[in-house]
Amino acid sequence: MPMMSPKSARATFADLTANCALPLDPDVLLRTDLLHHHGHTVIGDAALRGYKYKGRWRYDERDVRRAGRALAELPINLDDLAEIHLPEYRDHIGLEEWARPDWRRQLVTWMFNAARHKAFQEDRPYDENWDSWKEIGDNGLPGGLTMTEFIQARSNDSHMQNIAGTKPRRLLSWSGEHWLLPRAYADLLDRWERLEDDLVNQARICSSCGTKGPLWAWRTPTANGYITLCPPCSGTAYQTYQGHLHGVLYESLRRTMRADDYLCRLCAQSRAFTWDHCHDHGYVRGPLCASCNTFEGKGVRFLLREGSVLHLLECRGCLEQKTLPRRFRIAVIREHVEATERHGRCRHRPYTQGLEHVHDVHRFSLRCHQSSWTKDVTATEAADVVRAFVEKALAAARRAD
């Protein structure tokens, strides 16, 4: 099987599709982090399986060339347009619906995200008329957006412009009543939806017992890529971590002590990927799967997850000092400031616009519906806030026991 690196695959695909009528994004082949979802990169209506060899992702060269030729030869008549009926915008949708491939909903989301960002950039008053950015204009776009602004929105983030390895904003047009796309292109995106949906559903099935599980939760990294294992099958295949490395320095771990022999300490559902450790003190905290290890970098969002604070306190240094790693302290202090600070009699919770460090003082720039101001938190006050947060978590754990 002739294998290619993602970089080589991108170059080959770009060469094959140089004269394609569709605006393509070959960089999608470099997004190997997305292989976690179902093990494939879907371009157009072709699924390119990712293979892992010696810790590096590869594509089958035949798949890359087949996908490139299919798109290059796709008959596209840019004058044969089809009406695109887009769904209504909703502020909040559940994970299952959000993850379901739906290119029409994605276009709507992009439109309203761009309109909301424009409202923030123009510093519009945050009052009862704030939702005016949702109003649709004569050009079909919300919030006074121009088509140029919509096309250029988030242009530095290619994955925010991309559906099925293509860039639909550039071919979208407004008739005065309906949105239009070339008919053959809309049909291609419909085929992408069905293919992506099939791959997502297949990736939810445990490869051992055949049970269908929640979205992405059972995906487990291995030396050859990702597999799907339900918690019972994972529990049978891998050991449960018993905390035997508490107080052990990460640098002193022997190479024979493999993290992937264990279940993830946090989710207890997936095979562990790495030994998580405190970068401030160097102590091992426990084995984590790739998903939980990535989520740990989400700051306050990670701290809200059940068991996360106790996991961080598996570091002996953090536990003894009643503190958290440096990158989490700011999240705790920011949450405390936003929860306790108010401007005059305003009852609305402020949000942080900026943060500076001035002579060991954290200076938060806050804003509410009525005003903007700053709040200084000294190093001593910051340590007290973090200590109180840690002690509260430890007390809750003792009560649970």
mmCIF file of C-alpha atoms in Angstrom, residues 32-361:
data_model
loop_
_atom_site.group_PDB
_atom_site.id
_atom_site.type_symbol
_atom_site.label_atom_id
_atom_site.label_comp_id
_atom_site.label_asym_id
_atom_site.label_seq_id
_atom_site.Cartn_x
_atom_site.Cartn_y
_atom_site.Cartn_z
ATOM 1 C CA THR A 32 -5.144 14.895 11.535
ATOM 2 C CA ASP A 33 -6.601 15.875 14.917
ATOM 3 C CA LEU A 34 -10.052 15.399 13.371
ATOM 4 C CA LEU A 35 -9.316 11.738 12.619
ATOM 5 C CA HIS A 36 -10.384 11.132 16.212
ATOM 6 C CA HIS A 37 -14.023 11.478 15.095
ATOM 7 C CA HIS A 38 -14.214 8.517 12.745
ATOM 8 C CA GLY A 39 -10.749 7.875 11.322
ATOM 9 C CA HIS A 40 -11.334 9.539 7.944
ATOM 10 C CA THR A 41 -10.887 12.892 6.232
ATOM 11 C CA VAL A 42 -13.855 13.527 3.945
ATOM 12 C CA ILE A 43 -13.238 15.698 0.881
ATOM 13 C CA GLY A 44 -16.237 16.201 -1.368
ATOM 14 C CA ASP A 45 -17.964 12.828 -1.278
ATOM 15 C CA ALA A 46 -14.758 10.800 -0.832
ATOM 16 C CA ALA A 47 -13.559 9.422 2.517
ATOM 17 C CA LEU A 48 -9.795 9.163 2.943
ATOM 18 C CA ARG A 49 -8.901 6.789 5.749
ATOM 19 C CA GLY A 50 -6.065 7.790 8.065
ATOM 20 C CA TYR A 51 -3.443 5.174 8.919
ATOM 21 C CA LYS A 52 -1.030 5.492 11.815
ATOM 22 C CA TYR A 53 2.463 4.097 11.445
ATOM 23 C CA LYS A 54 5.244 4.608 13.990
ATOM 24 C CA GLY A 55 3.289 7.394 15.678
ATOM 25 C CA ARG A 56 2.647 9.352 12.456
ATOM 26 C CA TRP A 57 -0.496 9.647 10.367
ATOM 27 C CA ARG A 58 -0.469 8.574 6.739
ATOM 28 C CA TYR A 59 -2.933 8.422 3.826
ATOM 29 C CA ASP A 60 -3.165 5.827 1.089
ATOM 30 C CA GLU A 61 -1.852 7.577 -2.029
ATOM 31 C CA ARG A 62 -4.488 5.834 -4.150
ATOM 32 C CA ASP A 63 -7.277 7.363 -2.031
ATOM 33 C CA VAL A 64 -5.764 10.839 -2.347
ATOM 34 C CA ARG A 65 -5.458 10.602 -6.120
ATOM 35 C CA ARG A 66 -8.946 9.129 -6.485
ATOM 36 C CA ALA A 67 -10.487 11.991 -4.470
ATOM 37 C CA GLY A 68 -8.468 14.611 -6.345
ATOM 38 C CA ARG A 69 -9.446 13.289 -9.779
ATOM 39 C CA ALA A 70 -13.120 13.004 -8.785
ATOM 40 C CA LEU A 71 -13.280 16.668 -7.774
ATOM 41 C CA ALA A 72 -11.228 17.835 -10.744
ATOM 42 C CA GLU A 73 -13.613 16.034 -13.118
ATOM 43 C CA LEU A 74 -16.841 17.020 -11.331
ATOM 44 C CA PRO A 75 -19.094 18.723 -13.907
ATOM 45 C CA ILE A 76 -19.909 22.121 -12.427
ATOM 46 C CA ASN A 77 -22.054 24.618 -14.296
ATOM 47 C CA LEU A 78 -21.744 27.835 -12.325
ATOM 48 C CA ASP A 79 -24.806 29.229 -14.107
ATOM 49 C CA ASP A 80 -27.070 26.298 -13.184
ATOM 50 C CA LEU A 81 -28.179 27.468 -9.731
ATOM 51 C CA ALA A 82 -30.419 25.805 -7.167
ATOM 52 C CA GLU A 83 -32.407 27.485 -4.386
ATOM 53 C CA ILE A 84 -30.962 26.738 -0.955
ATOM 54 C CA HIS A 85 -33.498 26.748 1.868
ATOM 55 C CA LEU A 86 -31.575 27.557 5.036
ATOM 56 C CA PRO A 87 -32.963 26.745 8.512
ATOM 57 C CA GLU A 88 -33.720 29.375 11.129
ATOM 58 C CA TYR A 89 -30.882 30.389 13.408
ATOM 59 C CA ARG A 90 -30.895 29.092 16.991
ATOM 60 C CA ASP A 91 -28.556 30.294 19.742
ATOM 61 C CA HIS A 92 -28.252 26.914 21.442
ATOM 62 C CA ILE A 93 -28.434 23.363 20.125
ATOM 63 C CA GLY A 94 -27.509 20.066 21.758
ATOM 64 C CA LEU A 95 -24.278 18.194 21.124
ATOM 65 C CA GLU A 96 -25.948 15.478 19.058
ATOM 66 C CA GLU A 97 -27.535 17.997 16.697
ATOM 67 C CA TRP A 98 -24.449 20.194 16.589
ATOM 68 C CA ALA A 99 -22.260 17.239 15.610
ATOM 69 C CA ARG A 100 -24.662 15.965 12.955
ATOM 70 C CA PRO A 101 -23.339 16.995 9.520
ATOM 71 C CA ASP A 102 -25.636 19.707 8.146
ATOM 72 C CA TRP A 103 -24.054 22.116 5.683
ATOM 73 C CA ARG A 104 -27.117 24.358 5.536
ATOM 74 C CA ARG A 105 -27.141 24.839 9.295
ATOM 75 C CA GLN A 106 -23.388 25.464 9.170
ATOM 76 C CA LEU A 107 -23.866 28.309 6.696
ATOM 77 C CA VAL A 108 -26.505 29.881 8.936
ATOM 78 C CA THR A 109 -24.207 29.573 11.954
ATOM 79 C CA TRP A 110 -21.387 31.285 10.062
ATOM 80 C CA MET A 111 -23.688 34.138 9.039
ATOM 81 C CA PHE A 112 -24.945 34.885 12.533
ATOM 82 C CA ASN A 113 -21.540 34.421 14.170
ATOM 83 C CA ALA A 114 -20.126 37.012 11.759
ATOM 84 C CA ALA A 115 -23.026 39.380 12.508
ATOM 85 C CA ARG A 116 -22.560 39.038 16.256
ATOM 86 C CA HIS A 117 -18.815 39.636 15.927
ATOM 87 C CA LYS A 118 -19.506 42.772 13.882
ATOM 88 C CA ALA A 119 -21.843 44.047 16.619
ATOM 89 C CA PHE A 120 -19.096 43.558 19.221
ATOM 90 C CA GLN A 121 -16.494 45.225 17.003
ATOM 91 C CA GLU A 122 -18.753 48.241 16.554
ATOM 92 C CA ASP A 123 -19.284 48.358 20.324
ATOM 93 C CA ARG A 124 -23.056 48.480 20.006
ATOM 94 C CA PRO A 125 -24.921 49.154 23.296
ATOM 95 C CA TYR A 126 -25.662 45.968 25.218
ATOM 96 C CA ASP A 127 -29.285 46.809 26.045
ATOM 97 C CA GLU A 128 -32.779 45.717 25.129
ATOM 98 C CA ASN A 129 -31.993 46.351 21.446
ATOM 99 C CA TRP A 130 -28.880 44.195 21.484
ATOM 100 C CA ASP A 131 -30.567 41.380 19.532
ATOM 101 C CA SER A 132 -30.927 43.689 16.537
ATOM 102 C CA TRP A 133 -27.835 41.973 15.088
ATOM 103 C CA LYS A 134 -30.115 38.995 14.342
ATOM 104 C CA GLU A 135 -32.353 40.992 11.997
ATOM 105 C CA ILE A 136 -32.106 39.890 8.342
ATOM 106 C CA GLY A 137 -31.320 42.617 5.809
ATOM 107 C CA ASP A 138 -32.363 43.009 2.186
ATOM 108 C CA ASN A 139 -29.266 41.059 1.129
ATOM 109 C CA GLY A 140 -30.323 37.996 3.147
ATOM 110 C CA LEU A 141 -27.616 38.497 5.775
ATOM 111 C CA PRO A 142 -28.155 39.410 9.446
ATOM 112 C CA GLY A 143 -26.826 42.364 11.420
ATOM 113 C CA GLY A 144 -26.035 44.670 8.517
ATOM 114 C CA LEU A 145 -23.362 42.326 7.146
ATOM 115 C CA THR A 146 -22.220 42.839 3.581
ATOM 116 C CA MET A 147 -21.455 39.822 1.424
ATOM 117 C CA THR A 148 -17.790 40.797 1.406
ATOM 118 C CA GLU A 149 -17.724 40.895 5.203
ATOM 119 C CA PHE A 150 -19.372 37.477 5.357
ATOM 120 C CA ILE A 151 -16.907 35.917 2.917
ATOM 121 C CA GLN A 152 -13.915 37.377 4.761
ATOM 122 C CA ALA A 153 -15.134 36.564 8.292
ATOM 123 C CA ARG A 154 -12.714 34.222 10.095
ATOM 124 C CA SER A 155 -10.649 34.011 6.906
ATOM 125 C CA ASN A 156 -7.532 33.323 8.986
ATOM 126 C CA ASP A 157 -9.129 30.134 10.345
ATOM 127 C CA SER A 158 -9.446 27.853 7.332
ATOM 128 C CA HIS A 159 -11.483 25.279 9.279
ATOM 129 C CA MET A 160 -14.107 28.004 9.873
ATOM 130 C CA GLN A 161 -14.503 28.411 6.106
ATOM 131 C CA ASN A 162 -14.510 24.737 5.245
ATOM 132 C CA ILE A 163 -17.258 22.213 4.515
ATOM 133 C CA ALA A 164 -16.272 18.930 2.877
ATOM 134 C CA GLY A 165 -12.884 20.384 1.960
ATOM 135 C CA THR A 166 -14.574 23.191 0.006
ATOM 136 C CA LYS A 167 -15.313 26.874 0.652
ATOM 137 C CA PRO A 168 -19.016 27.424 -0.046
ATOM 138 C CA ARG A 169 -19.141 31.117 0.891
ATOM 139 C CA ARG A 170 -17.432 32.028 -2.372
ATOM 140 C CA LEU A 171 -20.142 30.474 -4.561
ATOM 141 C CA LEU A 172 -23.143 31.488 -2.450
ATOM 142 C CA SER A 173 -25.377 34.213 -3.912
ATOM 143 C CA TRP A 174 -28.649 35.973 -3.027
ATOM 144 C CA SER A 175 -31.489 36.233 -5.536
ATOM 145 C CA GLY A 176 -33.466 38.783 -3.538
ATOM 146 C CA GLU A 177 -35.638 36.046 -2.051
ATOM 147 C CA HIS A 178 -33.499 32.902 -1.819
ATOM 148 C CA TRP A 179 -29.903 31.796 -1.383
ATOM 149 C CA LEU A 180 -28.411 30.079 -4.418
ATOM 150 C CA LEU A 181 -25.576 27.623 -5.058
ATOM 151 C CA PRO A 182 -24.518 25.787 -8.225
ATOM 152 C CA ARG A 183 -26.807 22.740 -8.397
ATOM 153 C CA ALA A 184 -24.026 20.181 -8.809
ATOM 154 C CA TYR A 185 -22.199 21.673 -5.818
ATOM 155 C CA ALA A 186 -25.295 21.503 -3.595
ATOM 156 C CA ASP A 187 -25.754 17.860 -4.627
ATOM 157 C CA LEU A 188 -22.106 17.183 -3.695
ATOM 158 C CA LEU A 189 -22.623 18.707 -0.238
ATOM 159 C CA ASP A 190 -25.728 16.549 0.236
ATOM 160 C CA ARG A 191 -23.645 13.446 -0.575
ATOM 161 C CA TRP A 192 -20.994 14.640 1.894
ATOM 162 C CA GLU A 193 -23.675 14.906 4.594
ATOM 163 C CA ARG A 194 -24.821 11.320 4.076
ATOM 164 C CA LEU A 195 -21.268 9.941 3.977
ATOM 165 C CA GLU A 196 -20.157 11.883 7.051
ATOM 166 C CA ASP A 197 -23.264 10.797 8.948
ATOM 167 C CA ASP A 198 -22.612 7.125 8.105
ATOM 168 C CA LEU A 199 -18.989 7.377 9.267
ATOM 169 C CA VAL A 200 -19.973 9.069 12.534
ATOM 170 C CA ASN A 201 -22.564 6.373 13.270
ATOM 171 C CA GLN A 202 -20.118 3.567 12.477
ATOM 172 C CA ALA A 203 -17.547 5.125 14.826
ATOM 173 C CA ARG A 204 -20.044 4.933 17.704
ATOM 174 C CA ILE A 205 -20.168 1.129 17.622
ATOM 175 C CA CYS A 206 -17.911 -0.791 20.009
ATOM 176 C CA SER A 207 -15.496 -2.852 17.927
ATOM 177 C CA SER A 208 -15.593 -5.644 20.524
ATOM 178 C CA CYS A 209 -19.258 -6.164 21.461
ATOM 179 C CA GLY A 210 -21.134 -4.083 18.857
ATOM 180 C CA THR A 211 -22.913 -1.797 21.332
ATOM 181 C CA LYS A 212 -23.692 1.686 20.001
ATOM 182 C CA GLY A 213 -22.472 4.417 22.340
ATOM 183 C CA PRO A 214 -22.558 8.195 22.781
ATOM 184 C CA LEU A 215 -20.951 10.485 20.274
ATOM 185 C CA TRP A 216 -17.113 10.264 20.317
ATOM 186 C CA ALA A 217 -17.025 9.171 23.979
ATOM 187 C CA TRP A 218 -15.678 5.665 23.349
ATOM 188 C CA ARG A 219 -12.986 6.547 20.815
ATOM 189 C CA THR A 220 -9.673 5.134 22.029
ATOM 190 C CA PRO A 221 -6.191 5.830 20.589
ATOM 191 C CA THR A 222 -3.925 2.918 19.749
ATOM 192 C CA ALA A 223 -0.560 2.602 18.028
ATOM 193 C CA ASN A 224 -2.411 2.032 14.724
ATOM 194 C CA GLY A 225 -5.059 4.732 15.067
ATOM 195 C CA TYR A 226 -8.388 5.028 16.860
ATOM 196 C CA ILE A 227 -10.783 2.249 17.781
ATOM 197 C CA THR A 228 -14.142 2.305 19.571
ATOM 198 C CA LEU A 229 -14.456 0.416 22.859
ATOM 199 C CA CYS A 230 -17.332 0.663 25.333
ATOM 200 C CA PRO A 231 -16.483 1.054 29.069
ATOM 201 C CA PRO A 232 -17.086 -2.642 29.931
ATOM 202 C CA CYS A 233 -14.859 -3.811 27.063
ATOM 203 C CA SER A 234 -12.241 -1.180 27.935
ATOM 204 C CA GLY A 235 -12.404 -2.281 31.579
ATOM 205 C CA THR A 236 -11.710 -5.832 30.502
ATOM 206 C CA ALA A 237 -8.877 -4.862 28.187
ATOM 207 C CA TYR A 238 -7.094 -2.268 30.374
ATOM 208 C CA GLN A 239 -6.176 -1.855 34.034
ATOM 209 C CA THR A 240 -7.780 0.613 36.434
ATOM 210 C CA TYR A 241 -5.251 3.111 37.792
ATOM 211 C CA GLN A 242 -4.978 2.822 41.604
ATOM 212 C CA GLY A 243 -2.962 5.963 42.327
ATOM 213 C CA HIS A 244 0.253 4.066 42.910
ATOM 214 C CA LEU A 245 2.359 6.798 41.277
ATOM 215 C CA HIS A 246 1.190 9.573 43.615
ATOM 216 C CA GLY A 247 4.267 11.594 44.608
ATOM 217 C CA VAL A 248 6.414 10.139 41.801
ATOM 218 C CA LEU A 249 8.231 12.594 39.543
ATOM 219 C CA TYR A 250 7.388 12.269 35.867
ATOM 220 C CA GLU A 251 11.048 12.347 34.868
ATOM 221 C CA SER A 252 11.724 9.264 36.994
ATOM 222 C CA LEU A 253 9.135 7.064 35.255
ATOM 223 C CA ARG A 254 10.605 3.943 33.720
ATOM 224 C CA ARG A 255 9.972 3.372 30.036
ATOM 225 C CA THR A 256 8.284 0.079 30.886
ATOM 226 C CA MET A 257 5.506 1.922 32.763
ATOM 227 C CA ARG A 258 3.143 2.461 29.854
ATOM 228 C CA ALA A 259 0.158 4.743 30.288
ATOM 229 C CA ASP A 260 -1.755 2.871 27.584
ATOM 230 C CA ASP A 261 -1.928 -0.200 29.811
ATOM 231 C CA TYR A 262 -4.534 1.697 31.855
ATOM 232 C CA LEU A 263 -7.988 3.182 31.583
ATOM 233 C CA CYS A 264 -8.171 6.970 31.593
ATOM 234 C CA ARG A 265 -8.281 8.170 35.195
ATOM 235 C CA LEU A 266 -10.845 10.889 34.456
ATOM 236 C CA CYS A 267 -13.468 9.468 32.108
ATOM 237 C CA ALA A 268 -12.820 5.795 33.026
ATOM 238 C CA GLN A 269 -14.088 4.889 29.565
ATOM 239 C CA SER A 270 -11.167 5.109 27.141
ATOM 240 C CA ARG A 271 -7.693 3.683 26.998
ATOM 241 C CA ALA A 272 -5.129 6.082 28.413
ATOM 242 C CA PHE A 273 -2.814 7.851 26.022
ATOM 243 C CA THR A 274 -0.235 9.571 28.237
ATOM 244 C CA TRP A 275 0.953 10.067 31.802
ATOM 245 C CA ASP A 276 -0.483 13.427 32.773
ATOM 246 C CA HIS A 277 1.772 15.400 35.099
ATOM 247 C CA CYS A 278 2.015 18.812 36.732
ATOM 248 C CA HIS A 279 4.315 21.095 34.765
ATOM 249 C CA ASP A 280 4.792 23.356 37.803
ATOM 250 C CA HIS A 281 5.987 20.664 40.237
ATOM 251 C CA GLY A 282 6.776 17.714 37.974
ATOM 252 C CA TYR A 283 4.685 15.085 39.792
ATOM 253 C CA VAL A 284 2.638 12.430 38.011
ATOM 254 C CA ARG A 285 -1.141 12.881 38.266
ATOM 255 C CA GLY A 286 -2.274 9.770 36.415
ATOM 256 C CA PRO A 287 -3.036 8.262 32.995
ATOM 257 C CA LEU A 288 -5.346 10.232 30.670
ATOM 258 C CA CYS A 289 -6.855 9.464 27.300
ATOM 259 C CA ALA A 290 -6.141 11.838 24.413
ATOM 260 C CA SER A 291 -9.565 13.504 24.717
ATOM 261 C CA CYS A 292 -9.297 14.227 28.458
ATOM 262 C CA ASN A 293 -5.679 15.318 28.097
ATOM 263 C CA THR A 294 -6.718 17.842 25.432
ATOM 264 C CA PHE A 295 -9.698 19.038 27.462
ATOM 265 C CA GLU A 296 -7.390 19.772 30.389
ATOM 266 C CA GLY A 297 -6.146 22.793 28.444
ATOM 267 C CA LYS A 298 -9.603 24.418 28.475
ATOM 268 C CA GLY A 299 -9.072 26.374 31.704
ATOM 269 C CA VAL A 300 -12.222 27.052 33.697
ATOM 270 C CA ARG A 301 -14.242 24.688 31.494
ATOM 271 C CA PHE A 302 -12.045 21.817 32.654
ATOM 272 C CA LEU A 303 -12.385 22.863 36.284
ATOM 273 C CA LEU A 304 -16.170 22.585 36.013
ATOM 274 C CA ARG A 305 -15.900 18.915 35.094
ATOM 275 C CA GLU A 306 -16.573 16.448 37.889
ATOM 276 C CA GLY A 307 -13.348 15.074 39.358
ATOM 277 C CA SER A 308 -11.076 17.503 37.512
ATOM 278 C CA VAL A 309 -9.862 19.476 40.550
ATOM 279 C CA LEU A 310 -9.110 16.302 42.501
ATOM 280 C CA HIS A 311 -7.175 15.052 39.492
ATOM 281 C CA LEU A 312 -5.027 18.207 39.493
ATOM 282 C CA LEU A 313 -4.432 17.697 43.223
ATOM 283 C CA GLU A 314 -2.940 14.270 42.522
ATOM 284 C CA CYS A 315 0.222 16.380 42.170
ATOM 285 C CA ARG A 316 1.800 16.214 45.632
ATOM 286 C CA GLY A 317 3.156 19.756 45.304
ATOM 287 C CA CYS A 318 -0.263 21.274 44.517
ATOM 288 C CA LEU A 319 -1.945 19.274 47.290
ATOM 289 C CA GLU A 320 0.548 20.251 49.981
ATOM 290 C CA GLN A 321 0.496 23.937 49.017
ATOM 291 C CA LYS A 322 -3.310 24.007 48.515
ATOM 292 C CA THR A 323 -2.883 25.499 45.070
ATOM 293 C CA LEU A 324 -3.369 24.676 41.391
ATOM 294 C CA PRO A 325 -1.057 24.806 38.370
ATOM 295 C CA ARG A 326 -0.329 28.368 37.312
ATOM 296 C CA ARG A 327 -2.471 28.257 34.173
ATOM 297 C CA PHE A 328 -5.530 27.265 36.202
ATOM 298 C CA ARG A 329 -5.078 29.888 38.903
ATOM 299 C CA ILE A 330 -6.002 32.721 36.540
ATOM 300 C CA ALA A 331 -9.196 30.908 35.573
ATOM 301 C CA VAL A 332 -10.172 30.522 39.240
ATOM 302 C CA ILE A 333 -9.379 34.160 40.055
ATOM 303 C CA ARG A 334 -11.241 35.426 36.987
ATOM 304 C CA GLU A 335 -14.303 33.375 37.913
ATOM 305 C CA HIS A 336 -14.155 34.746 41.482
ATOM 306 C CA VAL A 337 -13.873 38.350 40.290
ATOM 307 C CA GLU A 338 -16.737 38.040 37.810
ATOM 308 C CA ALA A 339 -18.919 36.333 40.457
ATOM 309 C CA THR A 340 -18.313 38.956 43.152
ATOM 310 C CA GLU A 341 -17.730 42.264 41.326
ATOM 311 C CA ARG A 342 -20.637 44.551 40.406
ATOM 312 C CA HIS A 343 -20.735 48.107 39.111
ATOM 313 C CA GLY A 344 -22.775 50.199 41.526
ATOM 314 C CA ARG A 345 -26.286 48.782 41.749
ATOM 315 C CA CYS A 346 -26.065 46.897 38.473
ATOM 316 C CA ARG A 347 -27.157 43.317 39.041
ATOM 317 C CA HIS A 348 -25.663 41.928 35.852
ATOM 318 C CA ARG A 349 -22.557 39.790 36.075
ATOM 319 C CA PRO A 350 -19.614 41.471 34.337
ATOM 320 C CA TYR A 351 -17.251 39.759 31.937
ATOM 321 C CA THR A 352 -13.498 40.142 31.587
ATOM 322 C CA GLN A 353 -12.325 42.143 28.571
ATOM 323 C CA GLY A 354 -8.632 42.028 29.387
ATOM 324 C CA LEU A 355 -5.996 41.081 31.958
ATOM 325 C CA GLU A 356 -2.651 42.679 32.781
ATOM 326 C CA HIS A 357 0.085 41.809 35.266
ATOM 327 C CA VAL A 358 1.391 44.930 36.976
ATOM 328 C CA HIS A 359 3.977 44.526 39.761
ATOM 329 C CA ASP A 360 2.594 41.157 40.987
ATOM 330 C CA VAL A 361 -0.973 42.466 40.694
#
